[in-house]
Coordinates of C-alpha atoms and ligand atoms in Angstrom, one line a residue:
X1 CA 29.8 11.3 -15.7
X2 CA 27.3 10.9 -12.7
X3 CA 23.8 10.8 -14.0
X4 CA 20.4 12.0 -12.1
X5 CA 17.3 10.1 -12.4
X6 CA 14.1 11.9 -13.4
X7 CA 10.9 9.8 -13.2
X8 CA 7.1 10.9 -13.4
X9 CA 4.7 8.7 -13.0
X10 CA 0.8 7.8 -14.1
X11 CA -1.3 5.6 -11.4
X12 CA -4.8 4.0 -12.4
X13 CA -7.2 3.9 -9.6
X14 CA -10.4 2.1 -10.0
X15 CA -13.2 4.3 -7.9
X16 CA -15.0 1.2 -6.3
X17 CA -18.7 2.6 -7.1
X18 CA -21.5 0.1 -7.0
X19 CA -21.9 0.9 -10.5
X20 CA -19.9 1.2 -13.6
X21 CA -18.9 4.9 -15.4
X22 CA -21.3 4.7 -18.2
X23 CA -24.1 2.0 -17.3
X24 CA -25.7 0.6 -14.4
X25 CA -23.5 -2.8 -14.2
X26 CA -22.8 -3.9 -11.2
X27 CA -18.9 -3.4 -10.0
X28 CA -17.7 -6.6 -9.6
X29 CA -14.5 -8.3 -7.5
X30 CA -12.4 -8.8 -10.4
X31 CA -10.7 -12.3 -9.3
X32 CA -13.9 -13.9 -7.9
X33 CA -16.5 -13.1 -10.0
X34 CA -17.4 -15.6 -13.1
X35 CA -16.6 -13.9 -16.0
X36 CA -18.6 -12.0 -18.1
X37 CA -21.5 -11.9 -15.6
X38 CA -21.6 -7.8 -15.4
X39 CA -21.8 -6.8 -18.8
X40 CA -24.4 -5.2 -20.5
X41 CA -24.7 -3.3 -24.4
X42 CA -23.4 -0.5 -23.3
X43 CA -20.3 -1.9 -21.8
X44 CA -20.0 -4.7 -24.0
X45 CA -19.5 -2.0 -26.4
X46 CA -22.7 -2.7 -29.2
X47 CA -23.1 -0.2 -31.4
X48 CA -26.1 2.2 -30.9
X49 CA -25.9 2.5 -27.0
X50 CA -25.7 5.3 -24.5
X51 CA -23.2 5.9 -22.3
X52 CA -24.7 8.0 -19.0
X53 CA -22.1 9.5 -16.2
X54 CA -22.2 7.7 -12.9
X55 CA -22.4 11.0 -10.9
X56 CA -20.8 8.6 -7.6
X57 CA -17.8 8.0 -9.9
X58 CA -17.0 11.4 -10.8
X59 CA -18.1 12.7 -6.6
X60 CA -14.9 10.4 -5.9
X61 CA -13.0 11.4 -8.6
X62 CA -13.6 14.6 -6.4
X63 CA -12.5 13.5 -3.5
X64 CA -9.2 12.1 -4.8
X65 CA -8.5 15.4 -6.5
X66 CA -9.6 17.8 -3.8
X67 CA -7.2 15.9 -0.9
X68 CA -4.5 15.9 -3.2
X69 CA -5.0 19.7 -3.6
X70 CA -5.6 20.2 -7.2
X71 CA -8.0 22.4 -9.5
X72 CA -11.2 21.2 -10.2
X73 CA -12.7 22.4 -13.5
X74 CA -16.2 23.7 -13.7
X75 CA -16.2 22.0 -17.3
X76 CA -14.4 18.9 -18.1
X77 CA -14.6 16.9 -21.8
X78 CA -14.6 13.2 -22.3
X79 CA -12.6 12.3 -25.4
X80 CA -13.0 9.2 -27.5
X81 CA -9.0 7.4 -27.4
X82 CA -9.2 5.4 -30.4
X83 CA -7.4 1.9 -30.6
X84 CA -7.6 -1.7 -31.3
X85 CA -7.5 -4.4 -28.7
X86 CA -9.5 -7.2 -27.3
X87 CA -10.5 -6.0 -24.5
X88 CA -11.8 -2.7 -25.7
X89 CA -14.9 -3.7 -27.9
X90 CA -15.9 -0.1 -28.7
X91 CA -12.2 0.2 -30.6
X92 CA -12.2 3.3 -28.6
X93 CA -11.6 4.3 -24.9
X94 CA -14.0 6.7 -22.9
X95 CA -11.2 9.2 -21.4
X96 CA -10.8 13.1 -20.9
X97 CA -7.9 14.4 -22.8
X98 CA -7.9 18.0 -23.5
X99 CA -9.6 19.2 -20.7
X100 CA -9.5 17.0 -17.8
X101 CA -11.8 17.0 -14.7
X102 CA -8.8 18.3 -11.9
X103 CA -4.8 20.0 -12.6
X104 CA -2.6 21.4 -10.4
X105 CA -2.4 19.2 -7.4
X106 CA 0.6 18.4 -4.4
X107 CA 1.6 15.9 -2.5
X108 CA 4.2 16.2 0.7
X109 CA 5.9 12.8 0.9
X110 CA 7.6 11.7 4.2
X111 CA 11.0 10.1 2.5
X112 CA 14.3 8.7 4.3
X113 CA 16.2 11.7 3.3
X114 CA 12.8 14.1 5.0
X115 CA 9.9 15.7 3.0
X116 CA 9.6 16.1 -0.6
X117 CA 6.6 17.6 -2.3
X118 CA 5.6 16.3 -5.8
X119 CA 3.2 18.5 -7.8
X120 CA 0.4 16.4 -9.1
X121 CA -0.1 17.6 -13.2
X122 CA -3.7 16.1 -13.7
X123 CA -6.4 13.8 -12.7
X124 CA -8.9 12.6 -15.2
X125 CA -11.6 10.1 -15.4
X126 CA -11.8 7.3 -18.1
X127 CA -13.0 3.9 -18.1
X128 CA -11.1 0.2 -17.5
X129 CA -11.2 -1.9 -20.0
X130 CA -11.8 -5.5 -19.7
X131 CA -9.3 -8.7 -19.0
X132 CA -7.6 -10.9 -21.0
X133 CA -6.7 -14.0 -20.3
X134 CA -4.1 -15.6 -22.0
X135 CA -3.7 -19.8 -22.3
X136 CA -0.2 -21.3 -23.3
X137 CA -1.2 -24.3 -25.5
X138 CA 0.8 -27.0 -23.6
X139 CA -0.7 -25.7 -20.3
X140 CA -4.9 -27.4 -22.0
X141 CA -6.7 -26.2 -19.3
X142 CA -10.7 -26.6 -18.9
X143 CA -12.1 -22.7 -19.2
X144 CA -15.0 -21.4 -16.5
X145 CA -17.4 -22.4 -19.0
X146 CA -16.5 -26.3 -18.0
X147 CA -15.7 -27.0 -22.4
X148 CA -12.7 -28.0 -22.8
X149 CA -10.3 -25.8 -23.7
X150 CA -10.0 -24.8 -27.2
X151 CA -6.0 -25.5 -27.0
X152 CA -6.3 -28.7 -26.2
X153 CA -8.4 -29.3 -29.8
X154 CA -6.2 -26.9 -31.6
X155 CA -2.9 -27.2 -29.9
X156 CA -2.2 -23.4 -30.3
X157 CA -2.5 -21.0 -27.2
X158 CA -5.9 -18.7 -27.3
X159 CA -7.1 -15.9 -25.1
X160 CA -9.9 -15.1 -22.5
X161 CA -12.1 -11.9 -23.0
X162 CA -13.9 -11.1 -19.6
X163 CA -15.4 -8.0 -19.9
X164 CA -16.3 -8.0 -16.0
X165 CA -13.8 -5.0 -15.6
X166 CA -15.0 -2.8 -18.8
X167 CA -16.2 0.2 -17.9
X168 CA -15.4 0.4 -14.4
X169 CA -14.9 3.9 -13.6
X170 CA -10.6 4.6 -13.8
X171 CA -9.0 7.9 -12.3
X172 CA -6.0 8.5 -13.6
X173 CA -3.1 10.5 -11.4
X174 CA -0.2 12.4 -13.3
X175 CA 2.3 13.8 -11.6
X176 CA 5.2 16.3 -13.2
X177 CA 8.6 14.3 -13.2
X178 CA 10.1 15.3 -9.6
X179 CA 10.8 12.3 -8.6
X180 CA 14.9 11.4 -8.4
X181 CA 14.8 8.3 -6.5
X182 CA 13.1 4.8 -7.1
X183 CA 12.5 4.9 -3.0
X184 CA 10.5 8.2 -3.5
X185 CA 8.6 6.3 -6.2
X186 CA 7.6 3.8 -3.9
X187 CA 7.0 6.4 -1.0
X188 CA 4.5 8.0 -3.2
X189 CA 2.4 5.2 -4.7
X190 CA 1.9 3.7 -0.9
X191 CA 1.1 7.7 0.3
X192 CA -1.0 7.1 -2.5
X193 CA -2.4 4.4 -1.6
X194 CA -3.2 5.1 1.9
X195 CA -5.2 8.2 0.4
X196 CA -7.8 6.3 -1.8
X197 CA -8.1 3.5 0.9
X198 CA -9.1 6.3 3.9
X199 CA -11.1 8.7 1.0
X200 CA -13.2 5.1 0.9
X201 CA -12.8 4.9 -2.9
X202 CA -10.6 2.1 -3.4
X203 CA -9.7 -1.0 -1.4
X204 CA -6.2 -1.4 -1.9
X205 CA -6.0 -4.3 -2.8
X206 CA -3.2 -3.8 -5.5
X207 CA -2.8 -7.8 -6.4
X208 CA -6.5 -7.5 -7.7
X209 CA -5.2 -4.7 -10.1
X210 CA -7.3 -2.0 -8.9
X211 CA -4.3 0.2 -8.6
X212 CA -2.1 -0.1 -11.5
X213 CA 1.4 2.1 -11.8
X214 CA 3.2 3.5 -15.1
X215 CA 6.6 4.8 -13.9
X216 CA 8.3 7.0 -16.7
X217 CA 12.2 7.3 -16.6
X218 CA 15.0 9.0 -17.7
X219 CA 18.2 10.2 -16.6
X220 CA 20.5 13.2 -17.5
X221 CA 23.9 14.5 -16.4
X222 CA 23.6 16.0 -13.3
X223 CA 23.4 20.1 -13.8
X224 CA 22.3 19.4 -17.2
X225 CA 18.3 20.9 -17.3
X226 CA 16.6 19.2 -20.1
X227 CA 15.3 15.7 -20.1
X228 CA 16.6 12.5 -21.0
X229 CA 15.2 10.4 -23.2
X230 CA 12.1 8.3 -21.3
X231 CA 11.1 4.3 -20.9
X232 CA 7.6 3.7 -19.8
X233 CA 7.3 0.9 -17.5
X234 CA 3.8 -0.7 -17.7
X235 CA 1.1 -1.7 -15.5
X236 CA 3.2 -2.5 -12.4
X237 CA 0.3 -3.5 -9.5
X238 CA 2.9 -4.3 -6.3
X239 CA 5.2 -1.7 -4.7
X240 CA 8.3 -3.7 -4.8
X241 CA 8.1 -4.7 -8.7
X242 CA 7.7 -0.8 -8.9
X243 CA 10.7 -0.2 -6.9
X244 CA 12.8 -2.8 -8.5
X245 CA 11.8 -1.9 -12.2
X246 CA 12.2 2.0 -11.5
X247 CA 16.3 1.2 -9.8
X248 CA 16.4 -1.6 -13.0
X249 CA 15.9 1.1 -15.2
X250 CA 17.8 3.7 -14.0
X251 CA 20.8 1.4 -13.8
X252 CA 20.7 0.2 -17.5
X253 CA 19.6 4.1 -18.7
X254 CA 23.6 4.9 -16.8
X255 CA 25.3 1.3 -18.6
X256 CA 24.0 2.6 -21.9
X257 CA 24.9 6.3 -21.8
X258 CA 27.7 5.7 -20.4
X259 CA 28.8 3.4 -22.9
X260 CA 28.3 5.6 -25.6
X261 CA 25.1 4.3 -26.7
X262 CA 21.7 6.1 -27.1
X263 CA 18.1 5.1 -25.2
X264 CA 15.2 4.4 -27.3
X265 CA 12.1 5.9 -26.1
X266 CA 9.5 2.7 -25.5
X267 CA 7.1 1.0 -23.7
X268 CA 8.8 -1.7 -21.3
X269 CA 7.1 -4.5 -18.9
X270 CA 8.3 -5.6 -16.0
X271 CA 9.6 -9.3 -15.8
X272 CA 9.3 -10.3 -11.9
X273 CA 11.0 -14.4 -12.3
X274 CA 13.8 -12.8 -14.1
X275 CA 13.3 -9.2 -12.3
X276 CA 14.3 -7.5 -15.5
X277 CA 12.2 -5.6 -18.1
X278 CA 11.8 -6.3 -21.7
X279 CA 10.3 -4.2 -24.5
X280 CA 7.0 -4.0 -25.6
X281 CA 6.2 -1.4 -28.0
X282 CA 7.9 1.7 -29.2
X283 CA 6.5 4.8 -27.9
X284 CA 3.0 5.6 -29.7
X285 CA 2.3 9.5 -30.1
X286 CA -0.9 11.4 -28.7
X287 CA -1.7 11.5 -32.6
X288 CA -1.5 7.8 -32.9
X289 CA -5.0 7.9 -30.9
X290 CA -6.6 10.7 -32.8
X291 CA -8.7 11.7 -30.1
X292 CA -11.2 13.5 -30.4
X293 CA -15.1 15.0 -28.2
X294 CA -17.4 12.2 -27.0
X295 CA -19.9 13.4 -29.1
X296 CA -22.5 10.9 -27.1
X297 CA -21.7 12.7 -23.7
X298 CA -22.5 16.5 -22.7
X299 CA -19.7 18.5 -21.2
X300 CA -19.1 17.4 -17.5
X301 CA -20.1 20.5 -15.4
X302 CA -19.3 20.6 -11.5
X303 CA -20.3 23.3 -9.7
X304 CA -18.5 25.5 -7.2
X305 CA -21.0 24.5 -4.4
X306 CA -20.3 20.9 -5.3
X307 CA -16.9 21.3 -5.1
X308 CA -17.0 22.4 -1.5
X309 CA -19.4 19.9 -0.2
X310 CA -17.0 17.6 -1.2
X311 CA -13.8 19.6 0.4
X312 CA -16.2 19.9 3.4
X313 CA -16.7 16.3 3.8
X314 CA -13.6 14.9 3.5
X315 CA -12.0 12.5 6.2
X316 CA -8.4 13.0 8.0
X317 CA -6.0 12.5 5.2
X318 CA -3.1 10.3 5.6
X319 CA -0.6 13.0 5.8
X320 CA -2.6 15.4 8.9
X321 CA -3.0 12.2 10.9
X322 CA 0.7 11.3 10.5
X323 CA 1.9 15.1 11.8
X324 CA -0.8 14.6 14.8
X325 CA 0.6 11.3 15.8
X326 CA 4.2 13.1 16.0
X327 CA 3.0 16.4 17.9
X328 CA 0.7 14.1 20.2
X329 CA 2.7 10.6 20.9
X330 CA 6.3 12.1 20.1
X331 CA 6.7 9.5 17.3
X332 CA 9.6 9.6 14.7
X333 CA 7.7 10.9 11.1
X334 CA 8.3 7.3 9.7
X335 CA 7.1 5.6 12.9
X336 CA 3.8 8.1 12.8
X337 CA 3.9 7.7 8.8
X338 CA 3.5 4.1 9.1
X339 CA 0.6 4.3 11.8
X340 CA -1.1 7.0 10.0
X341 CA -1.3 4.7 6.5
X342 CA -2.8 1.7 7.9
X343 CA -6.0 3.5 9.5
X344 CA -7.4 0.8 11.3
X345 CA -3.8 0.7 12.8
X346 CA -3.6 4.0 14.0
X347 CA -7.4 3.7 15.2
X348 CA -6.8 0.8 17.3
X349 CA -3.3 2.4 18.8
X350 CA -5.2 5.6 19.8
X351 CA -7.6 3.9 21.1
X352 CA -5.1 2.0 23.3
X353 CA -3.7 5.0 24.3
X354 CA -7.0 7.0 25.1
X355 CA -8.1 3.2 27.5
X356 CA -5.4 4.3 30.3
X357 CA -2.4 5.6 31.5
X358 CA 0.1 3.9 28.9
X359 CA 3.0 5.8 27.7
X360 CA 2.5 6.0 23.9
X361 CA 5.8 4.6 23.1
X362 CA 5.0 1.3 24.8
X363 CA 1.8 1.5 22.8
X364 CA 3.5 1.6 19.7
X365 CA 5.5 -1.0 20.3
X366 CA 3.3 -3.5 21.3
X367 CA 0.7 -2.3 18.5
X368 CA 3.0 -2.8 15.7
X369 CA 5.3 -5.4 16.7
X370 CA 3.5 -8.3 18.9
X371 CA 0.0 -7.7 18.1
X372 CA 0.8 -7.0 14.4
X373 CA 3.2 -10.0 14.2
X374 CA 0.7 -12.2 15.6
X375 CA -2.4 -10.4 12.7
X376 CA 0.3 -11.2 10.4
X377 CA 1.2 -15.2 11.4
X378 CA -2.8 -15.1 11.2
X379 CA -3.6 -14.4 7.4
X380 CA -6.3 -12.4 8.8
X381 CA -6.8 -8.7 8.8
X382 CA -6.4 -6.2 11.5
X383 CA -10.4 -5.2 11.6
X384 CA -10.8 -8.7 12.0
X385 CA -9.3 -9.2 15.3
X386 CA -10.7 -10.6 18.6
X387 CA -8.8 -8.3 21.3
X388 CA -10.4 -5.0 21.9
X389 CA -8.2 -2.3 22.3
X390 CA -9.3 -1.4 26.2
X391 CA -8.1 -5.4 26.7
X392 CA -4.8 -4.7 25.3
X393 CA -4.4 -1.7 27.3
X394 CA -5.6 -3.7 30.8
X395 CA -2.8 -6.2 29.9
X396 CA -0.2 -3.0 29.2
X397 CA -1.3 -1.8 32.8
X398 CA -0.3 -5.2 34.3
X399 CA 3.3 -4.8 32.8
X400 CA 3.1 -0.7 34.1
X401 CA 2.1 -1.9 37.4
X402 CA 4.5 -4.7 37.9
X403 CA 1.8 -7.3 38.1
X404 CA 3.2 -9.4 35.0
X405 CA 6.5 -9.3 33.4
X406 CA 6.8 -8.3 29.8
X407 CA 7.8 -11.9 28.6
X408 CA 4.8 -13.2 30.6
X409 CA 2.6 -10.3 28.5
X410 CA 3.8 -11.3 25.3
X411 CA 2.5 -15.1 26.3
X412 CA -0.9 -13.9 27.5
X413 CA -1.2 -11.7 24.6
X414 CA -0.9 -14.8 22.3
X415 CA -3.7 -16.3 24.1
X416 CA -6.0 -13.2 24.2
X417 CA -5.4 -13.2 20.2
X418 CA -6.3 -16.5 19.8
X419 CA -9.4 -16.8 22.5
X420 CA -10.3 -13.7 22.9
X421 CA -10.5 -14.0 26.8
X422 CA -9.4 -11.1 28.5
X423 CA -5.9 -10.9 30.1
X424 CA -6.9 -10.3 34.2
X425 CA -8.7 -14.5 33.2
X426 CA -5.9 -15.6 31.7
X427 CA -2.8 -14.3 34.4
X428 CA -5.5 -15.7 37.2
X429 CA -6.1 -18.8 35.7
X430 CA -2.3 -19.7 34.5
X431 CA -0.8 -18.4 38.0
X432 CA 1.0 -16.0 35.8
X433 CA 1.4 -13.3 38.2
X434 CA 4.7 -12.0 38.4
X435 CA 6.9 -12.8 41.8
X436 CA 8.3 -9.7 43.1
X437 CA 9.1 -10.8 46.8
X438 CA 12.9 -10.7 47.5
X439 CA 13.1 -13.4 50.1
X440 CA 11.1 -15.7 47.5
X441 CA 14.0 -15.2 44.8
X442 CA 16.8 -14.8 47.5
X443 CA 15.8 -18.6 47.8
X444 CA 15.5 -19.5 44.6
X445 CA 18.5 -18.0 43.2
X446 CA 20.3 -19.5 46.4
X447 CA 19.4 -22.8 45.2
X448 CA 20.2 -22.6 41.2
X449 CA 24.0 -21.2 42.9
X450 CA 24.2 -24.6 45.3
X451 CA 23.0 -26.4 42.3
X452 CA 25.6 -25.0 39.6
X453 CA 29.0 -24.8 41.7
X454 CA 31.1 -24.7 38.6
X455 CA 29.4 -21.7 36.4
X456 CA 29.6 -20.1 40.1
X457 CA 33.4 -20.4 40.2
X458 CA 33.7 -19.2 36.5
X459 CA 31.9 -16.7 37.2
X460 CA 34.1 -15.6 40.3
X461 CA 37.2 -16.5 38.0
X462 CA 36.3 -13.3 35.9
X463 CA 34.3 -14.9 33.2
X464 CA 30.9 -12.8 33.8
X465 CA 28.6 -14.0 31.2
X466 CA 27.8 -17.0 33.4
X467 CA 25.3 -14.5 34.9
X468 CA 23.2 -15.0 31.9
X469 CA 22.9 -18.8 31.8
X470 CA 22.2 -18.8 35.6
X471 CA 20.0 -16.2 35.2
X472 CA 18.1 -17.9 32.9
X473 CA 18.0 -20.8 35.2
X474 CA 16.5 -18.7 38.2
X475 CA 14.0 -17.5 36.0
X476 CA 13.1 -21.1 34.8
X477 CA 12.8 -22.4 38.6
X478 CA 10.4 -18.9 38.8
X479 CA 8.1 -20.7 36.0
X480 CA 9.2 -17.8 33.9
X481 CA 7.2 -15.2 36.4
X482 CA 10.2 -13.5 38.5
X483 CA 10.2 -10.3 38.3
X484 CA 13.6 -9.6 35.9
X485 CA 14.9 -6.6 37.6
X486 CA 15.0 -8.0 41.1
X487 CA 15.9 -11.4 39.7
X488 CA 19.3 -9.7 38.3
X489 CA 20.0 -7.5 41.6
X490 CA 19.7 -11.0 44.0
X491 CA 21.9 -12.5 41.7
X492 CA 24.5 -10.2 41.3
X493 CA 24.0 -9.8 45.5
X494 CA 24.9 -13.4 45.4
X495 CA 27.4 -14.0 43.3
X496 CA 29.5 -11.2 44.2
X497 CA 29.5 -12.7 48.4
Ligands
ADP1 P1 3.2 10.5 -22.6 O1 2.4 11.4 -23.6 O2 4.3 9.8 -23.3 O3 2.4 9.7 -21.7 P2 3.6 12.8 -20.9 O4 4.4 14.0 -21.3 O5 2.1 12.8 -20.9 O6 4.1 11.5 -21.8 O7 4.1 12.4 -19.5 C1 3.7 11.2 -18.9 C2 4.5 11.1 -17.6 O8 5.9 11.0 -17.8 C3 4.4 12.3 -16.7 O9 4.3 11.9 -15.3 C4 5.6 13.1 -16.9 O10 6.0 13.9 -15.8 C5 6.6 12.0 -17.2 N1 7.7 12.4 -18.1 C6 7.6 13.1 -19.2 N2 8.8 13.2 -19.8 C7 9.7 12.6 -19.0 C8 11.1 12.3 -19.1 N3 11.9 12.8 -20.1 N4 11.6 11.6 -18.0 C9 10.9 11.1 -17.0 N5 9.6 11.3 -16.9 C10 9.0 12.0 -17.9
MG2 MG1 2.2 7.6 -20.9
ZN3 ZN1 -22.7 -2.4 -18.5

């Protein structure tokens, strides 16, 4: 019987504010910082504290939920989820549950098979809990503190409590199941993504955990309406684990149902070495929590005018820039897509663009595949980079105008990268500048024939790829700077005599 997938999935976003969601602790890198250095009562959880609302939280909480089009509510509740773990010192976690701060959102993906919209159900606010660390007792490592490590004196493993990441201010994103494919899971979490990065409330930087994404699966006969039985995949932080767990799943959910057998409804993690899942829990029930009103915080209340401040402020979104970069450079939607989600990309390539006369295309080209190649061979980042974008478009103008041929350009471009001197210095200082003058390569290709009598006579025999290596041989003579067009007509001039 063929099978459709159905997947929905939850995404916690940290909003980067300077401060945390309840208390005025500082927000805090979570892999560099020493542990336990941004803590305070309130976030350490002691009983008898406050919590106050970081009004910067919830005005990007905003943001998030106003560019993906959703309902804001003029009164939002937070909700105490109550459970046990390490890492949660309250025993409880500060979320909204009933009535959360923005429903009703959308979100037009650009997939392989062309758009697909996938309605948002809610966004709510809640607060991170803190990290756990935990030691294998072989592994007798010396914790931050510089003590040695309690499993070297005990021999069993043990666990590290930083509370660094407690109360940092968590949006959560729920979207109704309409996804059917693991690649339009993935297409959504990077759109997402790309969203928080250019709403400047999160850096992206999904390895640190400040993005974290709960896939939900099922699958049902196709035709069939209601809804299989779901798996929870948890806390995935790196879009191909999330790609790969989501097509793992769906693949075992169609080898058990088609064998006869039923899924159980649990919570699964994601095993990368063996790139398989493996149970956690099964499935605890809203009950389970027993949530119920913060009674230590007021109703959140945002206004109307608030609200459109907010609309009113907000950047070029992700998806508008994409559909200008089609309509204005004539790029494919995956090429624009992929422009429009790295910003400072798609800054610097309009910027090329806007320098001088250089077709688009050829800006996109050299954008995205020498100059991003080379960022990449780098480690550094593309902000970081030494060649302004007006230099890259001077050096695109010397290919336009025949001065330098394009593997001459990709040379000199390697050497802007890693100087910084601009590329008029470097073509005048190397002698790079292209020969175009006929006579010049009538000569040279002349002598490479006299010198390679044998690859001539193939060549005349009827085996024509010779034209290649002696080609390549004129063009070596040339000091790589012949012009390849005439190169090519002089020596098929030649040969042909
Ligand atoms: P839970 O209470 O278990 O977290 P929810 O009903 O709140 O479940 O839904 C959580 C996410 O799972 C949502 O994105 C929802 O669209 C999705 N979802 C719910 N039921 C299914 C199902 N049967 N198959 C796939 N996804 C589902
Ligand atoms: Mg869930
Ligand atoms: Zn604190």
């Amino acid at each position: 019987m063929p099978y459709e997938p159905v997947i929905g999935l939850e995404v916690h976003i940290e909003m980067q504010t300077q401060s945390k969601m309840f208390c005025a602790c500082p927000v805090v890198d979570s892999v560099s910082a020493p542990p336990n250095t941004a803590v305070c009562p309130v976030c350490a959880g002691h009983p008898g504290t406050l919590p106050v609302v970081n009004e910067k939280a919830v005005e990007y909480a905003l943001r998030v939920a106003l560019a993906l089009e959703c309902t804001v509510n003029p009164v939002s509740i937070f909700a105490r989820k109550n459970y046990f773990y390490p890492d949660i010192p309250k025993g409880y976690q500060i979320s909204q549950y009933e009535q959360p701060l923005a429903e009703y959102g959308r979100i037009c993906l650009q997939t392989s098979q062309g758009e697909k919209i996938i309605r948002i159900r809610r966004a709510h606010l809640e607060e991170d809990t803190g990290k756990l660390t935990h030691v294998e007792a072989e592994v007798g490592a010396i914790h931050s503190a510089g003590k040695e490590a309690l499993s070297t004196q005990t021999g069993r493993p043990y666990s590290l409590v930083d509370l660094n990441r407690a109360g940092v201010p968590l949006l959560e994103i729920v979207t109704e199941a309409d996804f059917r494919s693991a690649e339009e899971v993935r297409v959504y979490a990077m759109a997402l993504r790309a969203l928080v990065r250019a709403l400047g409330v999160n850096s992206g930087d999904m390895e640190k955990g400040v993005m974290r994404i709960e896939p939900n699966i099922s699958i049902r006969p196709i035709g069939q309406e209601a809804f299989g039985t779901k798996v929870e995949i948890k806390n995935l932080n790196s879009f191909r684990a999330l790609e790969r767990g989501v097509a793992y799943e769906i693949k075992r959910h169609e080898q058990v149902l088609s064998s006869g057998g039923a899924i159980a409804q649990e919570t699964v993690g994601w095993d990368d070495a063996a790139q398989a899942t493996y149970s956690q829990r099964s499935k605890e029930d809203a009950h389970d929590y027993r949530y119920f009103p913060e009674p230590d915080l007021p109703p959140l209340r945002v206004s109307a005018e608030w609200v459109e401040r907010v609309k009113a402020d907000l950047p070029e979104l992700p998806i508008a820039r994409a559909k200008r970069y089609q309509r204005d450079f004539s790029l494919s939607a995956a090429e624009a897509t992929f422009l429009a989600e790295e910003a400072a990309l798609g800054e610097y390539f309009e910027r090329v663009t806007e320098a001088g006369p250089i077709a688009a295309r050829s800006a996109f080209a050299w954008v995205t595949g020498e100059l991003l190649g080379l960022v990449n061979i780098s480690n550094g980042g593309f902000e970081s980079i030494k060649i302004l974008p007006q230099d890259l478009a001077a050096l695109l103008m010397m290919v336009t105008e025949g001065k330098i041929n394009q593997a001459t350009a990709k040379t000199v471009l390697a050497e802007m990268f890693a100087s910084g001197r601009k590329a008029a210095e470097i073509v005048e200082a190397g002698g790079l500048v292209q020969v175009s003058d006929g006579d010049l390569i009538a000569q040279l290709v002349a002598e490479t024939l006299a010198e390679n009598p044998g690859e001539v006579a193939s060549y005349r025999a009827g085996k024509l790829t010779v034209a290649n290596f002696l080609f390549g041989q004129v063009m070596r003579k040339a000091g790589g700077k012949a012009n390849p067009q005439v190169v090519r007509a002089v020596l098929e001039k030649q040969l042909v005599l």
